[in-house]
XYZ file of C-alpha atoms in Angstrom:
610
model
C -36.982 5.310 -1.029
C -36.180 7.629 -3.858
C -36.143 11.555 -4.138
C -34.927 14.081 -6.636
C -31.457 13.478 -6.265
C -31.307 9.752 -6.280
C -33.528 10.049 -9.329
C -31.041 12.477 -10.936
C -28.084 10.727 -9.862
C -29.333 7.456 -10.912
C -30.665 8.388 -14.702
C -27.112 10.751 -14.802
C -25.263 6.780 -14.196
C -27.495 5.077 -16.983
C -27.157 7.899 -19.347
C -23.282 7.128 -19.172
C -24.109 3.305 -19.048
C -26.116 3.323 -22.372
C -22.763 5.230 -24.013
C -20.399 3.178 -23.155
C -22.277 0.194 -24.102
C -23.010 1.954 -27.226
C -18.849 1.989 -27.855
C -19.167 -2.055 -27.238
C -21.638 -2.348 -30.116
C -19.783 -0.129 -32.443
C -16.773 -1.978 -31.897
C -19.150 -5.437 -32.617
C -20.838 -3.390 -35.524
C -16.960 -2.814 -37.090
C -15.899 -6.150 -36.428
C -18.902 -7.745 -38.578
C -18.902 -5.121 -41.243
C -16.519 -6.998 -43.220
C -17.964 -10.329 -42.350
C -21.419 -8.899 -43.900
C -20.129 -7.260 -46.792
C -18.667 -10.275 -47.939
C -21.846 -12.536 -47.235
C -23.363 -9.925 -49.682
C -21.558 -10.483 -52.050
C -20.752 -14.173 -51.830
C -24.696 -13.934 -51.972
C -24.701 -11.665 -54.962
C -22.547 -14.740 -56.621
C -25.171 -17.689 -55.766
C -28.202 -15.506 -57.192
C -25.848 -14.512 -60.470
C -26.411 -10.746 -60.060
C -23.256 -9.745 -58.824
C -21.137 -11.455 -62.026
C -18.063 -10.198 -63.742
C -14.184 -9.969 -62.590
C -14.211 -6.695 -60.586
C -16.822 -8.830 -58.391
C -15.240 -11.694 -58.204
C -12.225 -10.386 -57.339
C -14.174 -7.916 -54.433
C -15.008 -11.400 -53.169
C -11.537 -13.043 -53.156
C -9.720 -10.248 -51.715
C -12.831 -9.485 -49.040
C -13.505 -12.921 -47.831
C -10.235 -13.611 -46.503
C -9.979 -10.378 -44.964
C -13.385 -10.770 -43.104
C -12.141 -13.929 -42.079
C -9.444 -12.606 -40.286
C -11.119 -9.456 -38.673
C -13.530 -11.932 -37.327
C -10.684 -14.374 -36.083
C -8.949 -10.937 -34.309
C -12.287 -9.671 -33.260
C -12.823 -13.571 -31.368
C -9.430 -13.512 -30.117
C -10.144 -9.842 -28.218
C -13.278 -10.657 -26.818
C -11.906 -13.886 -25.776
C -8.577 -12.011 -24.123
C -11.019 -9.665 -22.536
C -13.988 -12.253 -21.286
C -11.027 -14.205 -19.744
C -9.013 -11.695 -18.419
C -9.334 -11.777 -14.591
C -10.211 -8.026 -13.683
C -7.963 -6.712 -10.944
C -8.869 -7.375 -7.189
C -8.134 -5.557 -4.530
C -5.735 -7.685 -1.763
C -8.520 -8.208 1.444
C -8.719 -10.279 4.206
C -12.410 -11.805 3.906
C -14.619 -12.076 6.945
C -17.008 -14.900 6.891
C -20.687 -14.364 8.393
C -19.551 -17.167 11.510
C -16.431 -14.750 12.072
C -18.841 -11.345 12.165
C -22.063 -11.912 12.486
C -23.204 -8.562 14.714
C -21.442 -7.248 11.401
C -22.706 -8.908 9.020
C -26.370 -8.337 10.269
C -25.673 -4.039 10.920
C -24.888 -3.946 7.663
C -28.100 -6.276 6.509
C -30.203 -3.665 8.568
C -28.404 -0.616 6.987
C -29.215 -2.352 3.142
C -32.947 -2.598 4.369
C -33.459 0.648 5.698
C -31.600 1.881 2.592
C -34.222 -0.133 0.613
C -31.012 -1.896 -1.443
C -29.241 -5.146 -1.983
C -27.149 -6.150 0.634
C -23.856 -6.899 0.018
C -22.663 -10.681 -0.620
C -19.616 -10.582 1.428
C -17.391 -8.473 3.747
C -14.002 -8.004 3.471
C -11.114 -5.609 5.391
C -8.618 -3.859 3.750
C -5.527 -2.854 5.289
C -6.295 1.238 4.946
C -8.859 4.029 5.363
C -11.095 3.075 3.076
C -14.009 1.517 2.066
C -16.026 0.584 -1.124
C -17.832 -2.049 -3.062
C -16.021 -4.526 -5.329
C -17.539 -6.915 -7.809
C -16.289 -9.807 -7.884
C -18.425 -12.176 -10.371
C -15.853 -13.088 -12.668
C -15.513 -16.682 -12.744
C -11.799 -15.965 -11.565
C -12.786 -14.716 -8.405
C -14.334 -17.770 -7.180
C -17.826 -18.928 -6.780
C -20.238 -16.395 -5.224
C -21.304 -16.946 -1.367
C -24.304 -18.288 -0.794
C -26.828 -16.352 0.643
C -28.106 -18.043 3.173
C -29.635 -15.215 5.068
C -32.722 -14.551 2.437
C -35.634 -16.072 2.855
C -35.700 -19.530 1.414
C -39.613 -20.067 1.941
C -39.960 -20.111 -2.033
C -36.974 -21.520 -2.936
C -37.098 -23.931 -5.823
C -40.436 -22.072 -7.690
C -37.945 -20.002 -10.070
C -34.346 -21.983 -9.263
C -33.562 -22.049 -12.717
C -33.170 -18.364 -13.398
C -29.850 -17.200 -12.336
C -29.898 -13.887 -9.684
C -27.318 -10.688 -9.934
C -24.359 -11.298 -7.255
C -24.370 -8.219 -5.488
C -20.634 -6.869 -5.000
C -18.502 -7.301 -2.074
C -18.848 -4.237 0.750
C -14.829 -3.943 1.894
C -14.321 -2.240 5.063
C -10.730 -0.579 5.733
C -9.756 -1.955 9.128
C -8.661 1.028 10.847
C -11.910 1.976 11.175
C -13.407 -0.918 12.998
C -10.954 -0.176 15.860
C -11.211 3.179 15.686
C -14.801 3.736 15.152
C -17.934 3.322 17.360
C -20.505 1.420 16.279
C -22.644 3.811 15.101
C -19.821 5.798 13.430
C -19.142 2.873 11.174
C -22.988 2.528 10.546
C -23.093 6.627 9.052
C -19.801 5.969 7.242
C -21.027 2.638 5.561
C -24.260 4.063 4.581
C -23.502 5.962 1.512
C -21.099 3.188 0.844
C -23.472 0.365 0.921
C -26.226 2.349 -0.750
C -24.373 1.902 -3.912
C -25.783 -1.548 -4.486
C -29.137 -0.337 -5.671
C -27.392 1.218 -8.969
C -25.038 -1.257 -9.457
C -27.312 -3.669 -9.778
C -29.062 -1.860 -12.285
C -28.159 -4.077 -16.200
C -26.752 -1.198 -17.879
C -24.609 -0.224 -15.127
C -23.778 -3.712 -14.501
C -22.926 -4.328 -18.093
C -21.075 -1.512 -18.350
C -18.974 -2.068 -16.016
C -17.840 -5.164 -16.945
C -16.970 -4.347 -20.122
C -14.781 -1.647 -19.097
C -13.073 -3.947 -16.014
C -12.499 -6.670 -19.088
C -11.042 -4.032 -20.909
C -8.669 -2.923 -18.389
C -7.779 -6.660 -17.567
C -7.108 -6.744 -21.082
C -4.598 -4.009 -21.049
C -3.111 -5.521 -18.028
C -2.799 -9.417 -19.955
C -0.554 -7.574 -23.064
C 1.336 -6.213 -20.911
C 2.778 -8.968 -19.220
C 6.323 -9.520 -20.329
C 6.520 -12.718 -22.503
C 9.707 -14.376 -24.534
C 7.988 -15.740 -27.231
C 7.764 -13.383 -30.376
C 4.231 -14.705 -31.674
C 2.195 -13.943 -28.562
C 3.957 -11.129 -28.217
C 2.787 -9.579 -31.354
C -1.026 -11.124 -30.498
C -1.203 -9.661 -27.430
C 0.278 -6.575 -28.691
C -2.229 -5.877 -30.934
C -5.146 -6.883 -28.712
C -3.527 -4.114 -26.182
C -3.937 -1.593 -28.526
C -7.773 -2.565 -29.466
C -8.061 -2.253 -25.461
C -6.584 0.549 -25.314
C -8.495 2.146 -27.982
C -11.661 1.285 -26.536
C -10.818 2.406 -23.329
C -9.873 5.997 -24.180
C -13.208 5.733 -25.956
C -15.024 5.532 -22.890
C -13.012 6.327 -20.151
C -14.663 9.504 -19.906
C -18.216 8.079 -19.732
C -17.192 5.779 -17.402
C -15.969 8.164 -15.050
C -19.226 10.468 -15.539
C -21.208 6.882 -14.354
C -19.177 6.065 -11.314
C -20.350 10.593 -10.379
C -23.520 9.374 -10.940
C -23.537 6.433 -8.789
C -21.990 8.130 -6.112
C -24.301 11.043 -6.203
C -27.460 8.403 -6.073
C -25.714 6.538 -3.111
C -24.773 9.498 -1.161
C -28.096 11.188 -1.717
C -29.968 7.757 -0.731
C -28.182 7.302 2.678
C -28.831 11.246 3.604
C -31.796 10.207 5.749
C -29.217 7.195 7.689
C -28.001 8.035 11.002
C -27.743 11.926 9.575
C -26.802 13.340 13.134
C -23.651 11.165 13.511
C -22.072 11.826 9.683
C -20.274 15.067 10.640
C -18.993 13.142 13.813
C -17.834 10.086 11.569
C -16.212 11.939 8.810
C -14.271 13.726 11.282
C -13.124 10.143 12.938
C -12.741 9.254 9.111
C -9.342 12.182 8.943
C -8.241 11.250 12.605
C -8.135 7.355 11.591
C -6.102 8.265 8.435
C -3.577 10.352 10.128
C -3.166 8.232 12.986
C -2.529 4.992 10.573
C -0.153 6.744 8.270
C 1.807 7.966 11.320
C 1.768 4.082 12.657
C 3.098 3.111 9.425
C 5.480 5.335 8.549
C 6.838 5.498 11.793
C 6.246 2.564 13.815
C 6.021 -0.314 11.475
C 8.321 0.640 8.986
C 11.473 0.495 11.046
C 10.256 -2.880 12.452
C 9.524 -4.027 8.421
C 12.739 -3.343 7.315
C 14.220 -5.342 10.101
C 12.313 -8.391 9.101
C 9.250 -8.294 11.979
C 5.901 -7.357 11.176
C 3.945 -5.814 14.279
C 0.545 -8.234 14.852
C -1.707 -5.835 15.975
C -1.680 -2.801 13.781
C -5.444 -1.829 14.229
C -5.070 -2.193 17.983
C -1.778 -0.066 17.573
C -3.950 2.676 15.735
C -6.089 3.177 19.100
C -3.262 3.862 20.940
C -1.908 6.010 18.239
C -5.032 8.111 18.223
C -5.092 8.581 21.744
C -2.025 9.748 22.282
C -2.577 12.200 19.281
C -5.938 13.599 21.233
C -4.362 13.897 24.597
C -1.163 15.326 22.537
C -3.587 18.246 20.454
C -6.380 18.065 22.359
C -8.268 17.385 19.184
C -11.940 16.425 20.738
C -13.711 17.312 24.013
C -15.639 14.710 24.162
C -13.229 12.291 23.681
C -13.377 10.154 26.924
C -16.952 9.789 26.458
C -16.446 8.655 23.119
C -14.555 5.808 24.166
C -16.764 4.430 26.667
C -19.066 3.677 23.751
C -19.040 -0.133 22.096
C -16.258 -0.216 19.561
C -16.897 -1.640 16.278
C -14.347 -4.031 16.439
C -16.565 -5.910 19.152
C -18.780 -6.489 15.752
C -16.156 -9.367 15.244
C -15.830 -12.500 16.769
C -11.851 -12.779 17.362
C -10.956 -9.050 16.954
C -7.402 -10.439 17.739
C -7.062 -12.855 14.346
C -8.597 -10.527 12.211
C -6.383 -7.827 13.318
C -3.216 -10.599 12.821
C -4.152 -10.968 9.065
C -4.600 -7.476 8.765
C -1.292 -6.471 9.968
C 0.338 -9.426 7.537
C -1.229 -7.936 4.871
C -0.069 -4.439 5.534
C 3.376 -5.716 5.394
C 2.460 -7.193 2.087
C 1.407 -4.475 0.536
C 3.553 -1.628 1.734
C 6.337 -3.218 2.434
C 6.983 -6.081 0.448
C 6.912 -8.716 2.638
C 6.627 -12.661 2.746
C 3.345 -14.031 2.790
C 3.379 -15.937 5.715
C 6.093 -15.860 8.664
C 9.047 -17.425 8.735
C 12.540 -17.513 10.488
C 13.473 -13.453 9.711
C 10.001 -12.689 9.042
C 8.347 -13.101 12.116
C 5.403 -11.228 14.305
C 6.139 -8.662 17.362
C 3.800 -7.575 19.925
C 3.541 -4.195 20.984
C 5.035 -4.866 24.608
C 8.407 -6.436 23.139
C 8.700 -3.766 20.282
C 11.213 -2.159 22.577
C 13.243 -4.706 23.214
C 12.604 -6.794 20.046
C 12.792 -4.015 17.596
C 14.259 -0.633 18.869
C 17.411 -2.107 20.781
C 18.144 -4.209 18.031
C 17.761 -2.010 15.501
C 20.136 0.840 17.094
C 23.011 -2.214 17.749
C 22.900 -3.234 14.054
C 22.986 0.226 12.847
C 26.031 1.191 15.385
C 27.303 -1.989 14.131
C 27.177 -0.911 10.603
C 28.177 1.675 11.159
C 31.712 0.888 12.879
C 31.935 -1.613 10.063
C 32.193 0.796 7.564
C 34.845 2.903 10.032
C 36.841 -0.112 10.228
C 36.935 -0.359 6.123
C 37.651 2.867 6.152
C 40.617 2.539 8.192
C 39.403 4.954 11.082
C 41.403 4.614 13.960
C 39.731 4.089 17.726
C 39.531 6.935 19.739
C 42.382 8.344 21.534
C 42.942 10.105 24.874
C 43.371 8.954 28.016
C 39.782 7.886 28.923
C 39.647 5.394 25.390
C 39.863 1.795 26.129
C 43.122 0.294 25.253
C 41.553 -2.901 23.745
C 39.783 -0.965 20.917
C 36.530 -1.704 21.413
C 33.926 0.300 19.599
C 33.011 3.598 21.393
C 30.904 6.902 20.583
C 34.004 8.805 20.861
C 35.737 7.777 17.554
C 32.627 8.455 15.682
C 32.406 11.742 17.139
C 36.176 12.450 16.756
C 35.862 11.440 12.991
C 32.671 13.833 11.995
C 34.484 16.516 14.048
C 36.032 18.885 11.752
C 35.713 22.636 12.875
C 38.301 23.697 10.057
C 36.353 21.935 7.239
C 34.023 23.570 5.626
C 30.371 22.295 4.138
C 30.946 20.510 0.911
C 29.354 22.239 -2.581
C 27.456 20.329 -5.508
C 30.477 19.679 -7.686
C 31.395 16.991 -10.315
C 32.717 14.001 -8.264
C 35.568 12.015 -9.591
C 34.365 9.096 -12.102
C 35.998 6.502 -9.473
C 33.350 8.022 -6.437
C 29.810 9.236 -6.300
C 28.475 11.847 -7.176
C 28.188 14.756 -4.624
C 31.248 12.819 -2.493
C 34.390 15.239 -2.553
C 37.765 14.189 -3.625
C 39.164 14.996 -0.393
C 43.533 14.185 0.409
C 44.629 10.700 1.912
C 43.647 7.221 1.163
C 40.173 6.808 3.149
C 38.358 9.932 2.154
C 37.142 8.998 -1.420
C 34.288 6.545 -0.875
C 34.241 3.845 -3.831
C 30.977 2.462 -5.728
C 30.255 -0.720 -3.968
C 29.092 -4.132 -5.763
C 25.672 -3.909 -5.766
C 25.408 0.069 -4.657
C 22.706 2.208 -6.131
C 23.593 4.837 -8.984
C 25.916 7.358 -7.825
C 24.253 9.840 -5.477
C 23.402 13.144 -5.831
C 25.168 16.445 -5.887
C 22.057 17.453 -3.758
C 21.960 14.981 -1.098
C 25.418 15.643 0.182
C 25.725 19.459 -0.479
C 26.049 21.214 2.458
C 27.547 18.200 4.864
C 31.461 17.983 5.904
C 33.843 16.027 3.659
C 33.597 13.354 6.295
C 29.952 13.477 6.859
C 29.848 12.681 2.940
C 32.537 10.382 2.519
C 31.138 8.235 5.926
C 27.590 8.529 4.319
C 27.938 7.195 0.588
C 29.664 4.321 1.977
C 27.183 3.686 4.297
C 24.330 4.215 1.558
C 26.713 1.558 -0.362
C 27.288 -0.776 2.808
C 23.499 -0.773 2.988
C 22.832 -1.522 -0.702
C 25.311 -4.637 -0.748
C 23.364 -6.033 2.607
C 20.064 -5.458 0.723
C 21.027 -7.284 -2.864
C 22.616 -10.047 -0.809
C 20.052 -12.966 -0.921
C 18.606 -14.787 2.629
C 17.844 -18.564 2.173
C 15.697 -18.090 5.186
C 13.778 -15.653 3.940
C 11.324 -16.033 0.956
C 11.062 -13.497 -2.131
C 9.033 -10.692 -1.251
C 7.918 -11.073 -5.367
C 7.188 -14.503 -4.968
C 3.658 -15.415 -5.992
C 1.834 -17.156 -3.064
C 1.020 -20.843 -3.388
C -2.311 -21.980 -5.640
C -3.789 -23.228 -2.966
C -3.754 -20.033 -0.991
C -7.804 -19.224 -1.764
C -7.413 -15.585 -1.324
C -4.512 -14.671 -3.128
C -6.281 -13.935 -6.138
C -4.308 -10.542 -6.553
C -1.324 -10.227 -8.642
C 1.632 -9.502 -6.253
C 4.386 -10.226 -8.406
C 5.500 -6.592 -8.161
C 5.434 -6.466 -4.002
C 5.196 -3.489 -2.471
C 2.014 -2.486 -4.109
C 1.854 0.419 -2.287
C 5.566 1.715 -0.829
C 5.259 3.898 1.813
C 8.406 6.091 1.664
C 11.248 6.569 -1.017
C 14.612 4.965 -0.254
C 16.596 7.080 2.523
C 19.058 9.010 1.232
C 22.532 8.882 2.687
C 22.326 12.056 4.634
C 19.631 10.250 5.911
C 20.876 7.043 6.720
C 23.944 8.299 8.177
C 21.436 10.539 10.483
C 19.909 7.609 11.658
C 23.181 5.550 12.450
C 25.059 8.093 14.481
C 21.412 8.701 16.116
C 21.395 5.060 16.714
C 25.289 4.985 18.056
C 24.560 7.417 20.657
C 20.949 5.814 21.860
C 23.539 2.911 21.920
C 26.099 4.656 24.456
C 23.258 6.100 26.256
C 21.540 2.854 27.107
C 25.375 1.164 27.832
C 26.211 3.843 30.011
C 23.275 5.540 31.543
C 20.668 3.485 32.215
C 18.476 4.719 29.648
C 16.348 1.907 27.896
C 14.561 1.794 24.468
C 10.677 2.754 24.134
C 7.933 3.335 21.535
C 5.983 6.661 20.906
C 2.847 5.482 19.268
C 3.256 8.867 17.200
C 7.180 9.060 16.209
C 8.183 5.376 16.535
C 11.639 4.177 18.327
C 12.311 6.650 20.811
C 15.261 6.877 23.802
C 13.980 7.013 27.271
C 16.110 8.315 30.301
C 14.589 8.014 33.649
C 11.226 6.899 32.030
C 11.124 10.313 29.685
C 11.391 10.640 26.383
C 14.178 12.681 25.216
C 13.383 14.636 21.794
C 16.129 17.423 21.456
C 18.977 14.709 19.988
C 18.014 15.208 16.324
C 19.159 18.557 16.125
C 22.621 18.073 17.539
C 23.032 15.412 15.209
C 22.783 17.267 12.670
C 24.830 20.176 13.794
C 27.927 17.352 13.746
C 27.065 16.207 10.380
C 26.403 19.450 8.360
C 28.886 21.637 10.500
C 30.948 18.853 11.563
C 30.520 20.926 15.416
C 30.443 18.185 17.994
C 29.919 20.698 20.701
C 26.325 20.583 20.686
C 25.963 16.610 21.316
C 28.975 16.595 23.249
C 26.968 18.995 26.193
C 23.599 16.760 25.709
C 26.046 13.871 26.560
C 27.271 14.829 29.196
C 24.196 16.962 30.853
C 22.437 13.427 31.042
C 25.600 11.610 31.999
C 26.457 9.953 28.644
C 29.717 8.475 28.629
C 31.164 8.376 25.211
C 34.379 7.112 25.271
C 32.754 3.632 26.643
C 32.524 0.726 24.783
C 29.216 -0.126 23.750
C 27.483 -3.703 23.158
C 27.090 -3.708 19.261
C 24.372 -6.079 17.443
């Protein structure tokens, strides 16, 4: 099947091909002008026409000096053939795990009139392209065992192109119908016909060898002779890559214009449809990240069934927006997910892997790294979280020398209460702190404020001092309560866990499919750090979900959309944050104090801390 587009797409691709591997045979021409200069000459010598001392000392001055360009030259191709090319982190799905997926996407290659794809793999995100992964690093290729073998052994001794490896972002399977996923992975898969193409092919790897070059002198290394190697063989890399970086990018245009053009006649009703599934996947699994498994990451659980989380996500977001008509009829269609075998294990793997990746986490589970389901997230994750913030958070009061709360309704034994937070953030005569210089023994942005508990100290193990910004416009308490939290928090973080292993930590040898660097966990970091107006948002939000569920009957829940959430009598309650921060910019307690006790909050109870 070809047209004028594919045509012009394709011949656009080698075009760029041919110059970049014109920049590899420069570079080999360079490399060997030396070398051939001084055969020349050395030849000149033998036949006794090129006599006399200006020649012979051409010779012993160029000799050596082609001998070395040809020694660097071997050492950078043999840096850049053996440099493993970077792989994107996926969980692979074997045919016996997918085979309804493995044969859609078989029938999509046919109709395309392309290779099919030698393996599938899922990434953890909305996205989805082909990966080659021939380098001998990689692994050996799969075998194909769904061609037809009727001639096999007439022409076994020529080797065959690998075609790449189609990965799938998982959010769609769950997401997706089955014919969605076909119109989205048509363009997609249609990009094995030009990469199987030699130019393309070969100019690709020279520019992934390149790059894993660039990545192999980088490395950090102690000793001072490979260092100075691999320093110069960076640089040739380098050079060579700025050489053809933008021919490169003009062939991966030209690929994708042949691709997209080749799959226009695929399942062409359905591609509006599945591009517009394509956005609601994406914002739906940034939302359950951000939101939802973020605050269960950072507590040491990983949620198990993020895909299957995504559904719910999306639904809620539909119903919420009203974003399709249709969208009850959509879902009465066959998912793709029922393309897999055990939708459940692949979604388990997926989820780990998220963690990995944007979060940092362990590869496998462990004592404080362990798996939630979605019905204990409540319980397992939101009521624990809130009772080790509140804890925290009366920690740092106690270090601070805060006193309980007084009055007639405080408990005489001390115990912690909403009450003496409240009473200490409650300052109508003090007015918002300004960016100023802070003193040199306190952060930055934290004002020098009279008595011996209001000038928070740098903590062992406490970020840099924070900024003027971050604090400006908050009460002196507010600030002062904040930075040490922000410090409390830093000193809990640097402190190591024997239970726990390094996030960094490479996984074992043995592990087949970590063939990814991930030395430098999170790849991908979702959020920055939380700044300490931030943090101490979240623990006096936490203090009063705390009192609420103590002393009201209110219980934890999950909103697939906005994450931990309070419930009273079953409903979600969503007009705390405001309050919250009327206390900590205006140091006004009035607001919260009314929300309290409108849904019969009692604050000067003690409350169960983590």
């Amino acid at each position: 099947m070809t047209g004028t587009g594919v045509e012009a797409g394709a011949q656009a691709a080698r075009a760029r091909a041919l110059a970049v591997l014109r920049i590899r045979s420069r570079a080999l021409a360079v490399a060997l002008l030396p070398a051939a200069v001084a055969v020349i000459l050395l030849a000149g010598a033998v036949g006794d026409r090129l006599e006399g001392p200006v020649w012979d000392t051409a010779r012993w001055v160029l000799t050596p000096f082609a001998v070395l360009v040809l020694l660097a030259a071997a050492g950078v191709a043999l840096v850049v053939a053996r440099a493993r090319p970077a792989m994107s982190p996926t969980v692979p799905v074997t045919e016996e795990a997918a085979p309804d997926l493995y044969r859609m996407v078989r029938d999509l290659a046919d109709r395309l009139d392309v290779p099919a794809p030698s393996a599938i793999a899922l990434t953890p995100d909305c996205d989805s392209w082909l990966e080659d992964r021939t380098h001998p690093a990689h692994g050996p290729p799969p075998a194909e065992k769904h061609r037809d073998i009727a001639g096999a052994g007439k022409q076994a001794h020529r080797r065959h192109p690998v075609a790449p490896v189609l990965v799938i972002g998982s959010p769609f399977l769950w997401w997706m119908r089955v014919g969605e996923l076909r119109a989205v992975l048509a363009p997609v898969i249609a990009g094995t016909g030009p990469s199987a193409h030699p130019d393309i092919a070969a100019a690709r790897r020279f520019v992934r060898g390149l790059d894993a070059a660039v990545a192999v002198a980088s490395a950090p290394r102690r000793e001072p002779v490979s260092r100075a190697v691999l320093a110069g063989v960076g640089w040739v890399a380098r050079l060579l890559l700025r050489s053809c970086r933008v021919h490169a990018a003009e062939m991966e245009r030209g690929v994708a214009a042949a691709a997209a053009e080749r799959a226009q006649a695929v399942d062409y009703g359905l591609r509006i449809v599945a591009q517009e599934q394509v956005g609601l996947a994406y914002a739906g699994w940034d939302r359950l990240l951000t939101r939802v498994a973020l605050p269960a990451w950072r507590m040491g659980r990983w949620p198990s069934r993020l895909d299957a989380g995504v559904v719910a996500a999306l639904t809620e977001l539909s119903r919420r927006d009203r974003l399709a008509e249709g969208f009850a009829s959509r879902l009465g269609e066959r998912p793709a997910c029922d393309l897999l075998e055990e939708p459940g294990t692949v979604d388990e793997a997926a989820s780990l892997l998220a963690a990995r990746l944007f979060h940092g986490g362990p590869a496998g589970s462990g004592p404080d790294w362990s798996p939630v389901d979605w019905n204990e997230y409540p319980d397992e994750v939101v009521d624990r979280k809130w009772r080790l913030d509140a804890a925290r958070l009366h920690r740092v009061l106690d270090t601070m020398g805060v006193r309980p709360a007084s009055g007639p309704a405080a408990p005489a034994t001390g115990a912690p209460t909403l009450s003496r937070v409240l009473d200490h953030l409650a300052d109508p005569g003090t007015a918002p702190t300004t960016a100023r210089t802070a003193p040199a023994d306190s952060p930055a942005g934290v004002p020098a404020a009279s008595g011996p508990d209001t000038t928070p100290r740098q903590a062992p193990g406490a970020p840099d001092p924070l900024d003027d910004e971050d604090l400006s416009g908050t009460t002196a308490p507010s600030a002062t309560l904040a930075a040490r939290l922000s410090a409390e928090l830093a000193r809990e973080e640097a402190a190591p866990s024997p239970a726990v292993p390094s996030p960094a930590a490479p996984a074992p040898a043995s592990d087949a499919a970590a063939l990814w660097d991930d030395r430098a966990l999170p790849l991908f970091p979702l959020q920055p750090p939380r700044t300490a107006r931030e943090l101490l948002a979240d623990h006096l939000t936490a203090m009063v979900c705390c009192a609420a569920m103590d002393t009201a009957g209110a219980t934890p829940g999950l909103d697939w959309l906005d994450g931990p959430t309070l419930l009273i009598d079953g409903e979600r309650t969503a007009d705390l944050a405001p309050k919250v921060l009327t206390l900590i910019e205006d140091g006004d307690a009035t607001p919260l104090r009314v929300w309290l006790s409108q849904l019969g909050i009692r604050p000067e109870k003690p409350v169960r801390l983590g």
